[in-house]
Tab-separated table of C-alpha atoms and ligand atoms in Angstrom:
chain	number	residue	atom	x	y	z
A	203	MET	CA	-8.392	-0.898	-19.530
A	204	LYS	CA	-11.483	-0.669	-21.758
A	205	ASP	CA	-14.827	0.483	-20.274
A	206	PHE	CA	-12.907	2.368	-17.604
A	207	ASN	CA	-15.213	4.804	-15.872
A	208	ILE	CA	-13.798	7.118	-13.216
A	209	LYS	CA	-17.341	7.917	-12.000
A	210	LYS	CA	-17.683	4.310	-10.843
A	211	LEU	CA	-14.523	4.554	-8.761
A	212	ILE	CA	-15.086	7.811	-6.908
A	213	ARG	CA	-16.525	7.736	-3.358
A	214	LEU	CA	-20.157	8.858	-3.315
A	215	ASN	CA	-19.609	11.681	-0.805
A	216	ILE	CA	-16.761	13.036	-2.930
A	217	ALA	CA	-18.821	12.856	-6.131
A	218	GLY	CA	-21.473	14.975	-4.399
A	219	LEU	CA	-19.058	17.343	-2.657
A	220	LYS	CA	-19.371	21.075	-3.066
A	221	PRO	CA	-15.736	22.211	-2.671
A	222	TYR	CA	-14.606	25.177	-0.601
A	223	SER	CA	-14.291	28.232	-2.775
A	224	SER	CA	-11.393	30.421	-1.709
A	225	ALA	CA	-11.112	34.139	-2.355
A	226	ARG	CA	-8.372	33.422	-4.880
A	227	ASP	CA	-10.603	30.896	-6.666
A	228	GLU	CA	-13.373	33.465	-7.050
A	229	TYR	CA	-11.103	36.213	-8.297
A	230	GLN	CA	-7.818	35.193	-9.831
A	231	ALA	CA	-4.981	37.610	-9.075
A	232	THR	CA	-3.326	38.979	-12.191
A	233	GLY	CA	-0.815	41.185	-10.437
A	234	SER	CA	-2.256	44.366	-11.962
A	235	GLU	CA	-3.673	47.461	-10.212
A	236	MET	CA	-6.584	45.685	-8.524
A	237	VAL	CA	-7.161	46.437	-4.850
A	238	PHE	CA	-7.419	43.138	-2.989
A	239	LEU	CA	-9.743	43.438	-0.002
A	240	ASP	CA	-11.319	40.005	-0.385
A	241	ALA	CA	-9.231	37.537	1.652
A	242	ASN	CA	-8.688	39.311	4.994
A	243	GLU	CA	-4.948	39.367	4.342
A	244	ASN	CA	-2.661	41.877	6.013
A	245	PRO	CA	-1.886	44.522	3.356
A	246	PHE	CA	1.635	45.324	4.595
A	247	GLN	CA	4.431	43.749	2.546
A	248	THR	CA	6.304	40.750	3.921
A	249	ASP	CA	6.711	39.042	0.508
A	250	VAL	CA	4.316	36.401	1.761
A	251	ASN	CA	1.410	38.464	3.113
A	252	ARG	CA	-0.823	37.258	0.259
A	253	TYR	CA	-2.266	33.758	-0.043
A	254	PRO	CA	-0.485	31.622	-2.637
A	255	ASP	CA	-2.020	30.693	-5.996
A	256	PRO	CA	-4.256	27.679	-5.195
A	257	GLN	CA	-3.636	26.295	-8.694
A	258	GLN	CA	0.136	27.034	-8.787
A	259	ARG	CA	-0.283	28.217	-12.380
A	260	ASN	CA	3.238	29.533	-13.038
A	261	LEU	CA	4.880	26.414	-11.691
A	262	LYS	CA	2.545	24.116	-13.633
A	263	ILE	CA	3.232	25.991	-16.890
A	264	GLU	CA	6.968	25.318	-16.530
A	265	LEU	CA	6.512	21.723	-15.384
A	266	ALA	CA	4.161	21.120	-18.312
A	267	LYS	CA	6.868	22.359	-20.693
A	268	LEU	CA	9.604	20.346	-19.029
A	269	LYS	CA	7.613	17.102	-18.902
A	270	ASN	CA	5.679	17.619	-22.117
A	271	VAL	CA	2.329	17.084	-20.367
A	272	PRO	CA	-0.603	19.556	-20.481
A	273	ALA	CA	-1.089	21.519	-17.230
A	274	LYS	CA	-4.640	20.149	-16.921
A	275	ASN	CA	-3.107	16.713	-16.326
A	276	ILE	CA	-1.030	17.931	-13.362
A	277	LEU	CA	-1.868	18.246	-9.663
A	278	LEU	CA	0.697	19.474	-7.128
A	279	GLY	CA	0.822	18.598	-3.451
A	280	ASN	CA	2.711	19.087	-0.214
A	281	GLY	CA	5.104	16.247	-1.118
A	282	SER	CA	3.998	13.085	-2.929
A	283	ASP	CA	2.754	11.890	0.421
A	284	GLU	CA	-0.096	14.427	0.252
A	285	VAL	CA	-0.854	13.461	-3.344
A	286	LEU	CA	-1.096	9.795	-2.357
A	287	ASP	CA	-3.339	10.655	0.592
A	288	LEU	CA	-5.662	12.636	-1.719
A	289	LEU	CA	-5.965	9.562	-3.967
A	290	PHE	CA	-7.020	7.463	-0.972
A	291	ARG	CA	-9.555	10.021	0.168
A	292	ALA	CA	-11.062	10.435	-3.301
A	293	PHE	CA	-11.394	6.775	-4.250
A	294	CYS	CA	-11.206	4.455	-1.209
A	295	GLU	CA	-14.245	4.050	1.056
A	296	PRO	CA	-13.029	3.524	4.652
A	297	GLY	CA	-13.917	0.144	6.137
A	298	LYS	CA	-14.971	-1.239	2.756
A	299	ASP	CA	-12.477	-0.815	-0.073
A	300	ASN	CA	-8.996	-2.295	-0.449
A	301	ILE	CA	-5.700	-1.497	-2.148
A	302	ILE	CA	-2.866	-3.728	-3.339
A	303	THR	CA	0.788	-3.093	-2.543
A	304	LEU	CA	3.863	-5.116	-3.485
A	305	PRO	CA	6.351	-5.461	-0.614
A	306	PRO	CA	9.206	-4.919	-0.168
A	307	THR	CA	8.323	-1.341	-1.124
A	308	TYR	CA	7.879	2.242	0.102
A	309	GLY	CA	6.291	2.203	3.561
A	310	MET	CA	3.926	5.144	3.103
A	311	TYR	CA	1.321	3.245	1.044
A	312	LYS	CA	0.611	0.953	3.993
A	313	VAL	CA	0.602	3.788	6.542
A	314	LEU	CA	-1.823	5.816	4.405
A	315	ALA	CA	-4.045	2.736	4.027
A	316	ASN	CA	-4.066	2.320	7.813
A	317	ILE	CA	-4.817	6.006	8.433
A	318	ASN	CA	-7.705	5.864	5.962
A	319	ASN	CA	-8.958	2.489	7.323
A	320	ILE	CA	-8.456	0.744	3.982
A	321	GLU	CA	-7.502	-2.928	3.756
A	322	ASN	CA	-3.992	-3.381	2.329
A	323	ARG	CA	-3.558	-6.595	0.332
A	324	GLU	CA	0.146	-7.376	0.138
A	325	ILE	CA	1.385	-9.465	-2.788
A	326	LEU	CA	5.138	-9.965	-2.437
A	327	LEU	CA	7.437	-9.197	-5.351
A	328	ASN	CA	9.084	-12.349	-6.710
A	329	SER	CA	12.722	-13.247	-6.044
A	330	ASP	CA	13.824	-10.912	-8.881
A	331	PHE	CA	11.778	-8.131	-7.226
A	332	GLU	CA	9.304	-8.175	-10.151
A	333	PRO	CA	5.505	-8.098	-9.667
A	334	ASN	CA	3.696	-11.453	-9.492
A	335	VAL	CA	1.154	-10.309	-12.060
A	336	GLN	CA	-1.173	-13.320	-11.952
A	337	GLU	CA	-1.251	-13.376	-8.173
A	338	ILE	CA	-1.948	-9.627	-8.115
A	339	LEU	CA	-4.860	-9.950	-10.551
A	340	ASN	CA	-6.219	-12.953	-8.616
A	341	SER	CA	-6.247	-10.949	-5.389
A	342	VAL	CA	-8.436	-8.211	-6.901
A	343	ASP	CA	-12.174	-7.987	-6.162
A	344	GLN	CA	-14.876	-5.391	-6.844
A	345	ASP	CA	-13.721	-3.280	-3.875
A	346	SER	CA	-10.086	-3.097	-5.051
A	347	LYS	CA	-9.496	0.547	-5.950
A	348	ILE	CA	-5.749	1.078	-6.315
A	349	ILE	CA	-2.656	-0.970	-7.147
A	350	PHE	CA	0.586	0.750	-6.117
A	351	LEU	CA	3.630	0.129	-8.320
A	352	CYS	CA	6.838	1.796	-7.187
A	353	SER	CA	9.210	1.850	-10.144
A	354	PRO	CA	12.130	2.231	-9.658
A	355	ASN	CA	11.232	0.505	-6.409
A	356	ASN	CA	12.379	1.615	-2.982
A	357	PRO	CA	14.272	-0.163	-1.321
A	358	THR	CA	15.191	-2.694	-4.012
A	359	GLY	CA	16.294	-0.161	-6.664
A	360	ASN	CA	14.989	-1.989	-9.752
A	361	SER	CA	12.388	-0.838	-12.297
A	362	PHE	CA	9.553	-3.205	-13.136
A	363	SER	CA	9.407	-4.841	-16.550
A	364	GLU	CA	7.264	-3.002	-19.073
A	365	ASN	CA	5.184	-6.092	-19.863
A	366	SER	CA	4.193	-6.664	-16.228
A	367	VAL	CA	3.093	-3.060	-15.848
A	368	ILE	CA	1.075	-3.151	-19.071
A	369	GLU	CA	-0.622	-6.388	-18.085
A	370	ILE	CA	-1.704	-4.837	-14.801
A	371	LEU	CA	-2.865	-1.614	-16.481
A	372	LEU	CA	-4.933	-3.552	-19.034
A	373	ASN	CA	-6.538	-6.012	-16.626
A	374	PHE	CA	-7.342	-3.928	-13.526
A	375	LYS	CA	-10.504	-1.822	-13.379
A	376	GLY	CA	-9.200	0.457	-10.646
A	377	LEU	CA	-6.334	2.961	-10.613
A	378	VAL	CA	-2.736	1.917	-11.159
A	379	ILE	CA	-0.398	4.365	-9.456
A	380	ILE	CA	3.204	4.287	-10.635
A	381	ASP	CA	5.394	6.043	-8.079
A	382	GLU	CA	8.308	7.461	-10.072
A	383	ALA	CA	10.153	9.217	-7.235
A	384	TYR	CA	13.469	7.918	-8.642
A	385	ILE	CA	12.735	8.067	-12.374
A	386	ASP	CA	15.449	10.649	-13.114
A	387	PHE	CA	18.107	8.126	-12.066
A	388	SER	CA	16.656	5.327	-14.185
A	389	ALA	CA	17.889	3.900	-17.472
A	390	LYS	CA	14.237	3.245	-18.308
A	391	GLU	CA	11.869	5.884	-19.577
A	392	SER	CA	9.072	7.419	-17.554
A	393	TRP	CA	5.518	6.153	-18.104
A	394	LEU	CA	4.469	9.792	-18.622
A	395	LYS	CA	4.673	9.452	-22.404
A	396	ARG	CA	1.973	6.774	-22.240
A	397	LEU	CA	-0.438	8.617	-19.938
A	398	GLY	CA	-2.928	9.090	-22.784
A	399	GLU	CA	-3.027	5.354	-23.549
A	400	PHE	CA	-4.285	4.213	-20.141
A	401	PRO	CA	-7.227	6.042	-18.492
A	402	ASN	CA	-6.520	4.269	-15.170
A	403	LEU	CA	-2.854	5.312	-15.029
A	404	VAL	CA	-1.721	7.772	-12.357
A	405	ILE	CA	1.954	8.749	-12.109
A	406	THR	CA	3.543	10.455	-9.129
A	407	GLN	CA	6.892	12.213	-9.080
A	408	THR	CA	8.567	14.526	-6.584
A	409	LEU	CA	11.139	17.282	-6.287
A	410	SER	CA	12.544	15.494	-3.220
A	411	LYS	CA	15.168	13.307	-4.903
A	412	ALA	CA	16.805	14.230	-8.244
A	413	PHE	CA	15.745	17.876	-7.935
A	414	GLY	CA	17.336	18.129	-4.489
A	415	MET	CA	14.390	19.868	-2.820
A	416	ALA	CA	13.128	17.481	-0.136
A	417	GLY	CA	12.884	20.426	2.262
A	418	ILE	CA	10.298	22.406	0.308
A	419	ARG	CA	7.825	19.484	-0.022
A	420	LEU	CA	6.592	19.358	-3.597
A	421	GLY	CA	4.937	16.264	-5.021
A	422	ILE	CA	3.508	15.935	-8.522
A	423	CYS	CA	0.609	13.848	-9.782
A	424	TYR	CA	-0.041	13.233	-13.490
A	425	ALA	CA	-3.335	11.689	-14.599
A	426	SER	CA	-6.326	12.169	-16.906
A	427	SER	CA	-7.999	15.558	-16.544
A	428	GLY	CA	-11.027	13.763	-15.032
A	429	ILE	CA	-8.944	12.338	-12.193
A	430	ILE	CA	-7.095	15.636	-11.683
A	431	GLU	CA	-10.440	17.494	-11.403
A	432	ILE	CA	-11.573	15.143	-8.643
A	433	LEU	CA	-8.327	15.589	-6.689
A	434	ASN	CA	-8.538	19.366	-7.143
A	435	LYS	CA	-11.984	19.321	-5.550
A	436	ILE	CA	-10.734	17.785	-2.304
A	437	LYS	CA	-7.248	19.235	-1.893
A	438	PRO	CA	-6.770	21.894	0.784
A	439	PRO	CA	-7.119	25.217	-1.123
A	440	TYR	CA	-3.618	26.500	-0.358
A	441	ASN	CA	-1.771	23.180	-0.085
A	442	VAL	CA	1.434	24.367	-1.802
A	443	ASN	CA	2.793	27.411	-0.001
A	444	GLU	CA	4.255	30.491	-1.692
A	445	LEU	CA	7.882	29.821	-0.678
A	446	THR	CA	7.662	26.330	-2.131
A	447	GLN	CA	6.118	27.580	-5.380
A	448	VAL	CA	8.877	30.164	-5.838
A	449	ARG	CA	11.764	27.808	-5.029
A	450	ALA	CA	10.313	24.986	-7.131
A	451	LEU	CA	9.822	27.293	-10.120
A	452	ASN	CA	13.428	28.500	-9.922
A	453	ARG	CA	14.706	24.955	-9.732
A	454	VAL	CA	12.599	23.734	-12.650
A	455	LEU	CA	13.936	26.660	-14.715
A	456	ASP	CA	17.467	25.617	-13.725
A	457	ILE	CA	17.143	22.151	-15.255
A	458	GLU	CA	20.733	22.113	-16.599
A	459	ASN	CA	22.032	22.086	-13.038
A	460	VAL	CA	19.580	19.377	-12.002
A	461	ASN	CA	20.712	17.270	-14.945
A	462	SER	CA	24.389	17.727	-14.190
A	463	GLU	CA	23.867	16.747	-10.543
A	464	VAL	CA	21.992	13.636	-11.644
A	465	ALA	CA	24.814	12.781	-14.065
A	466	GLU	CA	27.341	13.155	-11.265
A	467	LEU	CA	25.306	10.942	-8.924
A	468	LEU	CA	25.043	8.279	-11.636
A	469	LYS	CA	28.824	8.377	-12.046
A	470	GLU	CA	29.185	8.068	-8.286
A	471	ARG	CA	26.726	5.154	-8.202
A	472	LYS	CA	28.917	3.283	-10.669
A	473	HIS	CA	32.062	4.128	-8.736
A	474	LEU	CA	30.489	3.108	-5.423
A	475	LYS	CA	29.298	-0.183	-6.864
A	476	LYS	CA	32.810	-1.026	-8.033
A	477	ALA	CA	34.189	-0.352	-4.577
A	478	LEU	CA	31.443	-2.391	-2.867
A	479	ILE	CA	32.432	-5.496	-4.863
A	480	LYS	CA	35.705	-5.552	-2.934
A	481	VAL	CA	34.063	-5.552	0.522
A	482	LYS	CA	34.225	-9.129	1.820
A	483	PHE	CA	31.077	-9.175	3.958
A	484	ILE	CA	28.931	-7.815	1.100
A	485	THR	CA	27.582	-10.950	-0.565
A	486	TYR	CA	25.371	-9.370	-3.247
A	487	ILE	CA	24.893	-5.948	-4.848
A	488	TYR	CA	21.447	-5.459	-6.360
A	489	PRO	CA	21.192	-3.608	-9.684
A	490	SER	CA	20.058	-0.010	-9.161
A	491	ASP	CA	17.973	2.365	-11.246
A	492	ALA	CA	17.882	4.851	-8.356
A	493	ASN	CA	20.170	7.056	-6.240
A	494	PHE	CA	20.775	4.264	-3.743
A	495	ILE	CA	22.179	0.747	-3.778
A	496	LEU	CA	20.769	-2.219	-1.877
A	497	VAL	CA	23.383	-4.720	-0.721
A	498	LYS	CA	23.163	-8.084	0.993
A	499	VAL	CA	25.633	-8.635	3.819
A	500	ASP	CA	26.508	-11.416	6.256
A	501	ASP	CA	24.868	-9.719	9.273
A	502	ALA	CA	22.923	-6.504	8.597
A	503	ASN	CA	22.304	-5.552	12.242
A	504	LYS	CA	25.992	-5.890	13.119
A	505	ARG	CA	27.269	-4.031	10.037
A	506	TYR	CA	24.695	-1.264	10.526
A	507	GLN	CA	25.896	-0.684	14.102
A	508	GLN	CA	29.559	-0.745	13.065
A	509	LEU	CA	28.929	1.909	10.408
A	510	LEU	CA	27.032	4.061	12.927
A	511	GLN	CA	30.037	3.938	15.237
A	512	LYS	CA	32.127	5.259	12.369
A	513	GLY	CA	29.698	8.121	11.916
A	514	ILE	CA	27.910	6.820	8.843
A	515	VAL	CA	24.134	6.468	8.777
A	516	ILE	CA	22.590	4.075	6.270
A	517	ARG	CA	19.243	2.270	6.234
A	518	ASN	CA	18.926	-1.258	7.602
A	519	ARG	CA	16.213	-3.031	5.573
A	520	THR	CA	16.635	-6.484	7.106
A	521	SER	CA	13.104	-6.599	8.537
A	522	GLN	CA	11.492	-6.099	5.106
A	523	PRO	CA	10.196	-9.231	3.359
A	524	ARG	CA	12.747	-10.743	0.934
A	525	CYS	CA	15.325	-8.259	2.282
A	526	GLU	CA	16.914	-10.320	5.047
A	527	ASN	CA	20.376	-8.935	5.830
A	528	THR	CA	20.155	-6.062	3.384
A	529	LEU	CA	21.358	-2.482	3.797
A	530	ARG	CA	20.317	0.474	1.656
A	531	LEU	CA	23.079	2.950	0.827
A	532	THR	CA	22.200	6.372	-0.565
A	533	VAL	CA	24.671	7.682	-3.130
A	534	GLY	CA	26.248	10.834	-1.681
A	535	THR	CA	28.953	13.215	-2.862
A	536	ALA	CA	32.276	11.752	-3.979
A	537	GLN	CA	33.706	12.683	-0.587
A	538	GLU	CA	30.859	11.089	1.368
A	539	ASN	CA	31.029	7.926	-0.691
A	540	GLN	CA	34.770	7.742	-0.101
A	541	LYS	CA	34.167	7.929	3.659
A	542	LEU	CA	31.629	5.113	3.362
A	543	ILE	CA	34.049	2.971	1.355
A	544	GLU	CA	36.890	3.547	3.819
A	545	ALA	CA	34.609	2.693	6.746
A	546	LEU	CA	33.423	-0.498	5.030
A	547	LYS	CA	37.011	-1.531	4.319
A	548	SER	CA	38.105	-0.889	7.897
A	549	ILE	CA	35.473	-3.095	9.586
B	682	PLP	C1	11.346	9.478	-1.300
B	682	PLP	C2	10.138	8.878	-1.894
B	682	PLP	C3	9.006	9.663	-2.175
B	682	PLP	C4	9.034	11.126	-1.897
B	682	PLP	O1	7.990	11.563	-1.167
B	682	PLP	P1	7.824	13.145	-0.948
B	682	PLP	O2	6.648	13.200	-0.029
B	682	PLP	O3	7.528	13.751	-2.286
B	682	PLP	O4	9.092	13.661	-0.359
B	682	PLP	C5	7.920	9.079	-2.784
B	682	PLP	N1	7.924	7.763	-3.090
B	682	PLP	C6	8.989	6.991	-2.842
B	682	PLP	C7	8.971	5.576	-3.239
B	682	PLP	C8	10.101	7.524	-2.221
B	682	PLP	O5	11.153	6.723	-1.933
């Protein structure tokens, strides 16, 4: 997008906001012999008696290395859900602005729009679960602030074609958020490499899926330094707690293990798919770029209940648009997948 100007997108009250300045913002801890009597902390050691680094510097340094993105282009949050909420609060004026989402997709975009009183314009994916680019661009007006692209998409499992994404990036004056929660399972490359090409591109990732750390809540936002500065201004000062920072750092430094788990899950995905072909009531298996497989069955409600009775919990997506009679199966361990396959064969 040429003539892109982030100052035209930001809410007026946020542009004029004087952010809270925490003790740790005013004096950055270096771990040396300083005596810290500035934050009303309890001085006795519990390992977590001190406030965490509000800028998560150590973690960002390692993430920057791993992802080959400068730390100034990274913002971390309490899960990607917090990152997405910050984007709403920075750029979408309640009761006035709108966003565009592409169902069937991740449910949080709509919930966050509702919480923030932002109109959600839904443009269905086409029958191949690709964006209807022309229809999306036609639905845009001067109050459209964000288009959400989830790629690989949840619950359909596919990644969007590169050309569609580029067309949207080039022709929309607002922010294009690509949610890459499942990118580590994808055959396609991340959009991160192209961050510098598109000033309106925002990418979100998470440690919740491939990194196996859903419990610690760590979401990542990559964008221009201008966008990151705005989000930094409005984030709660200590939004990523100390335990999360420590565990996330250790995991990022242990990337070989993350990679080998991902490789194993990809092998399992292939194996599971092969087995699903033989299940009679499964009528279609959608291609997957993620750690789950969407399948079409004869009667989703019935099959969901039957699996529950056999002790297996999957996700019934039948009420989602274009997902009639579909079930979403997360790829588990070899043993878990075997149990699923046996249950499917027995019903
Ligand atoms: C699971 C998932 C997330 C993860 O959200 P966190 O808050 O980081 O756990 C984000 N986006 C999509 C599409 C997901 O499916």
